[in-house]
Amino acid sequence: MRVTCGNPPLVTMAAYDGKQYFYEDKVSYTCQDGYSITGLIGGDKNFEIECQDDGTFEDPDSCNPVQCGVPPPLPNGIRPEIGRASCRERV
């Protein structure tokens, strides 16, 4: 009898093919726009986990908001001291 892992774990801000997986099958995840595994611009957005022989999945990575750094100064404006900003965050 084939070992099944069932449905893969949900990963916030990631998409995957929601089907049933069996031993040695791999699940491919893709982080949504504005997110990466490392939280860095240009960081990897794709990762895989495998269905193991005990019917569980490997632990998945997570999708982290891309850090945009410190906002630039504005001429004739005051910028609050917020530190670094994440993608889609308003400052």
PDB file of C-alpha atoms in Angstrom:
ATOM      1  CA  MET A   1       0.000   0.000   0.000  1.00  0.00           C
ATOM      2  CA  ARG A   2       1.302   3.452  -0.901  1.00  0.00           C
ATOM      3  CA  VAL A   3       2.097   5.837   1.941  1.00  0.00           C
ATOM      4  CA  THR A   4       0.028   9.013   1.689  1.00  0.00           C
ATOM      5  CA  CYS A   5       0.763  12.378   3.237  1.00  0.00           C
ATOM      6  CA  GLY A   6      -2.609  13.841   2.292  1.00  0.00           C
ATOM      7  CA  ASN A   7      -2.847  17.573   1.686  1.00  0.00           C
ATOM      8  CA  PRO A   8       0.291  19.662   2.183  1.00  0.00           C
ATOM      9  CA  PRO A   9       0.577  22.277   4.942  1.00  0.00           C
ATOM     10  CA  LEU A  10      -0.660  25.784   4.232  1.00  0.00           C
ATOM     11  CA  VAL A  11       2.035  28.449   3.955  1.00  0.00           C
ATOM     12  CA  THR A  12       0.887  32.042   4.412  1.00  0.00           C
ATOM     13  CA  MET A  13       1.403  34.147   1.276  1.00  0.00           C
ATOM     14  CA  ALA A  14       2.302  31.121  -0.874  1.00  0.00           C
ATOM     15  CA  ALA A  15       0.499  29.173  -3.589  1.00  0.00           C
ATOM     16  CA  TYR A  16       0.771  25.425  -4.306  1.00  0.00           C
ATOM     17  CA  ASP A  17      -1.113  22.680  -6.095  1.00  0.00           C
ATOM     18  CA  GLY A  18      -3.721  21.444  -3.603  1.00  0.00           C
ATOM     19  CA  LYS A  19      -3.957  17.727  -4.237  1.00  0.00           C
ATOM     20  CA  GLN A  20      -3.184  14.528  -2.393  1.00  0.00           C
ATOM     21  CA  TYR A  21       0.500  13.603  -2.172  1.00  0.00           C
ATOM     22  CA  PHE A  22       2.207  10.240  -1.691  1.00  0.00           C
ATOM     23  CA  TYR A  23       5.638   9.095  -0.471  1.00  0.00           C
ATOM     24  CA  GLU A  24       8.469  10.819  -2.380  1.00  0.00           C
ATOM     25  CA  ASP A  25       6.095  13.290  -4.095  1.00  0.00           C
ATOM     26  CA  LYS A  26       7.283  16.884  -3.924  1.00  0.00           C
ATOM     27  CA  VAL A  27       5.086  19.925  -3.342  1.00  0.00           C
ATOM     28  CA  SER A  28       6.220  23.130  -5.071  1.00  0.00           C
ATOM     29  CA  TYR A  29       5.361  26.426  -3.367  1.00  0.00           C
ATOM     30  CA  THR A  30       5.663  29.935  -4.821  1.00  0.00           C
ATOM     31  CA  CYS A  31       5.632  33.063  -2.644  1.00  0.00           C
ATOM     32  CA  GLN A  32       3.258  35.812  -3.744  1.00  0.00           C
ATOM     33  CA  ASP A  33       4.551  39.092  -5.186  1.00  0.00           C
ATOM     34  CA  GLY A  34       6.150  41.224  -2.474  1.00  0.00           C
ATOM     35  CA  TYR A  35       7.336  38.151  -0.527  1.00  0.00           C
ATOM     36  CA  SER A  36      10.409  35.927  -0.632  1.00  0.00           C
ATOM     37  CA  ILE A  37      11.892  33.190   1.536  1.00  0.00           C
ATOM     38  CA  THR A  38      14.617  35.501   2.828  1.00  0.00           C
ATOM     39  CA  GLY A  39      12.609  38.750   2.842  1.00  0.00           C
ATOM     40  CA  LEU A  40      15.201  40.278   0.504  1.00  0.00           C
ATOM     41  CA  ILE A  41      14.603  41.852  -2.889  1.00  0.00           C
ATOM     42  CA  GLY A  42      15.503  39.206  -5.456  1.00  0.00           C
ATOM     43  CA  GLY A  43      15.369  36.435  -2.829  1.00  0.00           C
ATOM     44  CA  ASP A  44      14.134  32.973  -3.761  1.00  0.00           C
ATOM     45  CA  LYS A  45      10.366  32.763  -4.092  1.00  0.00           C
ATOM     46  CA  ASN A  46      10.130  29.025  -4.795  1.00  0.00           C
ATOM     47  CA  PHE A  47      10.688  26.046  -2.520  1.00  0.00           C
ATOM     48  CA  GLU A  48       9.706  22.392  -2.263  1.00  0.00           C
ATOM     49  CA  ILE A  49       8.883  19.942   0.473  1.00  0.00           C
ATOM     50  CA  GLU A  50       8.715  16.168   0.173  1.00  0.00           C
ATOM     51  CA  CYS A  51       6.241  13.582   1.430  1.00  0.00           C
ATOM     52  CA  GLN A  52       8.199  11.290   3.747  1.00  0.00           C
ATOM     53  CA  ASP A  53       7.946   7.550   4.353  1.00  0.00           C
ATOM     54  CA  ASP A  54       6.153   8.086   7.687  1.00  0.00           C
ATOM     55  CA  GLY A  55       3.238   9.944   6.032  1.00  0.00           C
ATOM     56  CA  THR A  56       4.348  13.442   7.083  1.00  0.00           C
ATOM     57  CA  PHE A  57       5.744  16.340   5.104  1.00  0.00           C
ATOM     58  CA  GLU A  58       9.089  18.032   5.607  1.00  0.00           C
ATOM     59  CA  ASP A  59       8.810  21.418   7.360  1.00  0.00           C
ATOM     60  CA  PRO A  60       8.132  24.124   4.772  1.00  0.00           C
ATOM     61  CA  ASP A  61       9.937  27.431   4.448  1.00  0.00           C
ATOM     62  CA  SER A  62       7.962  30.624   4.995  1.00  0.00           C
ATOM     63  CA  CYS A  63       7.270  33.609   2.767  1.00  0.00           C
ATOM     64  CA  ASN A  64       8.445  36.858   4.347  1.00  0.00           C
ATOM     65  CA  PRO A  65       7.641  40.436   3.293  1.00  0.00           C
ATOM     66  CA  VAL A  66      10.366  41.926   1.106  1.00  0.00           C
ATOM     67  CA  GLN A  67      12.232  44.615   3.041  1.00  0.00           C
ATOM     68  CA  CYS A  68      12.489  47.841   1.057  1.00  0.00           C
ATOM     69  CA  GLY A  69      14.991  49.527   3.343  1.00  0.00           C
ATOM     70  CA  VAL A  70      14.799  53.047   4.743  1.00  0.00           C
ATOM     71  CA  PRO A  71      12.551  55.412   2.743  1.00  0.00           C
ATOM     72  CA  PRO A  72      14.411  58.262   1.028  1.00  0.00           C
ATOM     73  CA  PRO A  73      14.250  61.791   2.458  1.00  0.00           C
ATOM     74  CA  LEU A  74      11.606  64.122   1.069  1.00  0.00           C
ATOM     75  CA  PRO A  75      12.485  67.683   0.014  1.00  0.00           C
ATOM     76  CA  ASN A  76      10.802  70.120   2.417  1.00  0.00           C
ATOM     77  CA  GLY A  77       9.295  67.211   4.333  1.00  0.00           C
ATOM     78  CA  ILE A  78       9.799  65.356   7.571  1.00  0.00           C
ATOM     79  CA  ARG A  79      10.108  61.609   7.559  1.00  0.00           C
ATOM     80  CA  PRO A  80       9.127  59.791  10.760  1.00  0.00           C
ATOM     81  CA  GLU A  81      11.821  57.549  12.215  1.00  0.00           C
ATOM     82  CA  ILE A  82      10.325  54.189  11.367  1.00  0.00           C
ATOM     83  CA  GLY A  83      13.457  52.335  10.348  1.00  0.00           C
ATOM     84  CA  ARG A  84      13.060  49.856   7.513  1.00  0.00           C
ATOM     85  CA  ALA A  85       9.860  49.429   5.524  1.00  0.00           C
ATOM     86  CA  SER A  86       8.379  46.250   4.059  1.00  0.00           C
ATOM     87  CA  CYS A  87       6.891  45.863   0.622  1.00  0.00           C
ATOM     88  CA  ARG A  88       3.385  47.390   0.373  1.00  0.00           C
ATOM     89  CA  GLU A  89       3.833  49.161   3.718  1.00  0.00           C
ATOM     90  CA  ARG A  90       2.942  52.860   3.652  1.00  0.00           C
ATOM     91  CA  VAL A  91       5.172  55.373   5.366  1.00  0.00           C
TER      92      VAL A  91
END
